[in-house]
Amino acid sequence: MFRAAPPGHRHTGPRGPHEHWEAAQRSGEAAAHGILGRPLPEPGVSWFWSDRHGSRLEAVGTMADAERTVMRGTPDSGAFTVFGLRDGRLVAAAAIDRGRDIKAARRIVDRGVPVDAARLADESTDLRALLKR
C-alpha cells in the first residue's frame, strides 16, 4: 500500500515494500471499507516483529527517514530501544525485548507528537506520557 510522505520529508535511496502479515490485514480492511463505501482507514506507520534466539526484535517506521538516533538502555543489557528522529518528531524505532517502548513509539509516530530526545533516552520517562502533550 502506498502512503505519501509527510510534508518536508526527504528520502534518499531506493525503498522497497514492507511486507508483513499486518500489511495483508490492512489490505483486507481497506478492501472491505471500499466495498462498503466507507472511508479508508489511516494506514499508520509500518511495523514488524520477529522472534529469534530467545529475543524479540520489533521496529516501527524506517530508520532511513531519521536524521538523528537516540538510544534508551544499552545493548549490553540485552534489552534496548533506538529511536529515529527528524525535525523534533519520532519517525522510527527499533527494539530488542522492549515491546512497551515500541507500542508507545508507534502511537507517537502515528500522531506526529513532538518529542524531546533526552526524555526518550531517559528510562524513567513513561513514553505514554509523551502522548499527552
Tab-separated table of C-alpha atoms in Angstrom:
chain	number	residue	atom	x	y	z
A	1	MET	CA	0.000	0.000	0.000
A	2	PHE	CA	1.479	3.382	-0.958
A	3	ARG	CA	1.430	6.218	1.523
A	4	ALA	CA	2.593	9.711	0.667
A	5	ALA	CA	5.475	11.088	2.704
A	6	PRO	CA	4.739	13.856	5.219
A	7	PRO	CA	5.399	17.469	4.200
A	8	GLY	CA	9.081	18.317	4.224
A	9	HIS	CA	10.065	14.663	4.068
A	10	ARG	CA	13.352	13.939	2.326
A	11	HIS	CA	14.033	10.373	1.373
A	12	THR	CA	17.188	9.335	-0.344
A	13	GLY	CA	17.824	5.943	-1.859
A	14	PRO	CA	15.614	3.115	-3.013
A	15	ARG	CA	12.789	1.840	-0.911
A	16	GLY	CA	11.057	-1.490	-1.341
A	17	PRO	CA	7.768	-2.705	0.086
A	18	HIS	CA	7.495	-3.517	3.779
A	19	GLU	CA	5.679	-6.815	3.695
A	20	HIS	CA	4.438	-8.354	6.924
A	21	TRP	CA	1.246	-10.110	7.953
A	22	GLU	CA	-0.100	-6.741	9.100
A	23	ALA	CA	0.137	-5.424	5.515
A	24	ALA	CA	-2.162	-8.253	4.402
A	25	GLN	CA	-4.567	-7.483	7.243
A	26	ARG	CA	-4.647	-3.780	6.368
A	27	SER	CA	-5.184	-4.547	2.672
A	28	GLY	CA	-8.190	-6.686	3.579
A	29	GLU	CA	-9.592	-3.950	5.803
A	30	ALA	CA	-9.125	-1.366	3.042
A	31	ALA	CA	-10.896	-3.646	0.530
A	32	ALA	CA	-13.822	-4.164	2.911
A	33	HIS	CA	-14.123	-0.419	3.535
A	34	GLY	CA	-14.058	0.220	-0.221
A	35	ILE	CA	-16.742	-2.379	-0.929
A	36	LEU	CA	-18.944	-0.935	1.817
A	37	GLY	CA	-18.369	2.649	0.622
A	38	ARG	CA	-16.735	3.676	3.882
A	39	PRO	CA	-13.721	5.988	4.157
A	40	LEU	CA	-10.428	4.139	4.054
A	41	PRO	CA	-8.726	3.707	7.441
A	42	GLU	CA	-5.478	5.552	8.076
A	43	PRO	CA	-2.658	3.098	7.371
A	44	GLY	CA	-0.428	4.130	10.263
A	45	VAL	CA	3.307	3.605	10.442
A	46	SER	CA	4.780	0.313	9.253
A	47	TRP	CA	5.568	-2.209	11.992
A	48	PHE	CA	7.054	-5.666	12.263
A	49	TRP	CA	8.383	-8.125	14.803
A	50	SER	CA	10.450	-11.267	14.771
A	51	ASP	CA	11.339	-13.752	17.492
A	52	ARG	CA	14.841	-15.179	17.187
A	53	HIS	CA	17.175	-16.937	19.594
A	54	GLY	CA	15.047	-16.109	22.635
A	55	SER	CA	14.740	-12.390	21.852
A	56	ARG	CA	12.091	-10.293	20.175
A	57	LEU	CA	13.016	-7.640	17.627
A	58	GLU	CA	10.349	-5.047	16.886
A	59	ALA	CA	10.517	-1.982	14.678
A	60	VAL	CA	8.251	0.827	13.525
A	61	GLY	CA	8.865	3.264	10.703
A	62	THR	CA	12.059	3.439	8.689
A	63	MET	CA	15.365	4.499	10.205
A	64	ALA	CA	16.412	5.805	6.781
A	65	ASP	CA	13.939	8.643	7.432
A	66	ALA	CA	15.760	9.706	10.620
A	67	GLU	CA	18.402	12.406	10.799
A	68	ARG	CA	19.351	11.534	14.391
A	69	THR	CA	19.158	8.490	16.644
A	70	VAL	CA	18.740	8.248	20.400
A	71	MET	CA	19.265	5.107	22.480
A	72	ARG	CA	17.240	4.056	25.513
A	73	GLY	CA	19.034	1.378	27.508
A	74	THR	CA	22.206	-0.360	26.390
A	75	PRO	CA	22.921	-3.288	24.085
A	76	ASP	CA	24.971	-4.847	26.900
A	77	SER	CA	21.796	-5.168	28.990
A	78	GLY	CA	20.182	-7.280	26.268
A	79	ALA	CA	17.089	-5.038	26.079
A	80	PHE	CA	17.245	-1.608	24.448
A	81	THR	CA	15.497	0.729	22.003
A	82	VAL	CA	16.894	3.000	19.307
A	83	PHE	CA	14.687	5.920	18.291
A	84	GLY	CA	14.981	7.740	14.963
A	85	LEU	CA	14.149	11.457	14.977
A	86	ARG	CA	13.637	14.055	12.281
A	87	ASP	CA	12.773	17.691	12.935
A	88	GLY	CA	11.874	17.020	16.586
A	89	ARG	CA	9.487	14.188	15.785
A	90	LEU	CA	9.823	10.462	16.132
A	91	VAL	CA	9.879	8.734	12.721
A	92	ALA	CA	11.151	5.260	13.629
A	93	ALA	CA	12.144	2.970	16.469
A	94	ALA	CA	13.730	-0.455	16.765
A	95	ALA	CA	13.966	-2.505	19.939
A	96	ILE	CA	15.178	-5.767	21.363
A	97	ASP	CA	12.875	-7.116	24.093
A	98	ARG	CA	11.152	-3.772	24.727
A	99	GLY	CA	7.641	-4.207	23.398
A	100	ARG	CA	6.201	-1.417	25.552
A	101	ASP	CA	8.643	1.071	24.027
A	102	ILE	CA	7.586	0.049	20.533
A	103	LYS	CA	3.880	0.163	21.343
A	104	ALA	CA	4.252	3.737	22.626
A	105	ALA	CA	6.601	4.725	19.780
A	106	ARG	CA	4.104	3.519	17.196
A	107	ARG	CA	1.416	5.766	18.665
A	108	ILE	CA	3.827	8.722	18.927
A	109	VAL	CA	4.850	8.349	15.261
A	110	ASP	CA	1.244	7.965	14.082
A	111	ARG	CA	0.158	11.098	15.966
A	112	GLY	CA	3.165	13.202	14.926
A	113	VAL	CA	3.772	14.338	18.503
A	114	PRO	CA	6.905	16.486	19.013
A	115	VAL	CA	9.343	14.728	21.348
A	116	ASP	CA	12.371	15.658	23.407
A	117	ALA	CA	15.353	13.386	22.691
A	118	ALA	CA	16.523	13.498	26.319
A	119	ARG	CA	13.139	12.252	27.548
A	120	LEU	CA	13.206	9.411	25.020
A	121	ALA	CA	16.625	8.333	26.283
A	122	ASP	CA	15.647	8.628	29.969
A	123	GLU	CA	14.460	5.199	31.108
A	124	SER	CA	12.472	6.766	33.956
A	125	THR	CA	10.247	8.550	31.395
A	126	ASP	CA	6.967	6.770	30.735
A	127	LEU	CA	6.793	7.017	26.940
A	128	ARG	CA	2.988	7.033	27.071
A	129	ALA	CA	3.233	10.379	28.909
A	130	LEU	CA	4.789	11.880	25.764
A	131	LEU	CA	1.457	11.324	24.006
A	132	LYS	CA	-0.284	13.736	26.395
A	133	ARG	CA	1.465	16.863	25.184
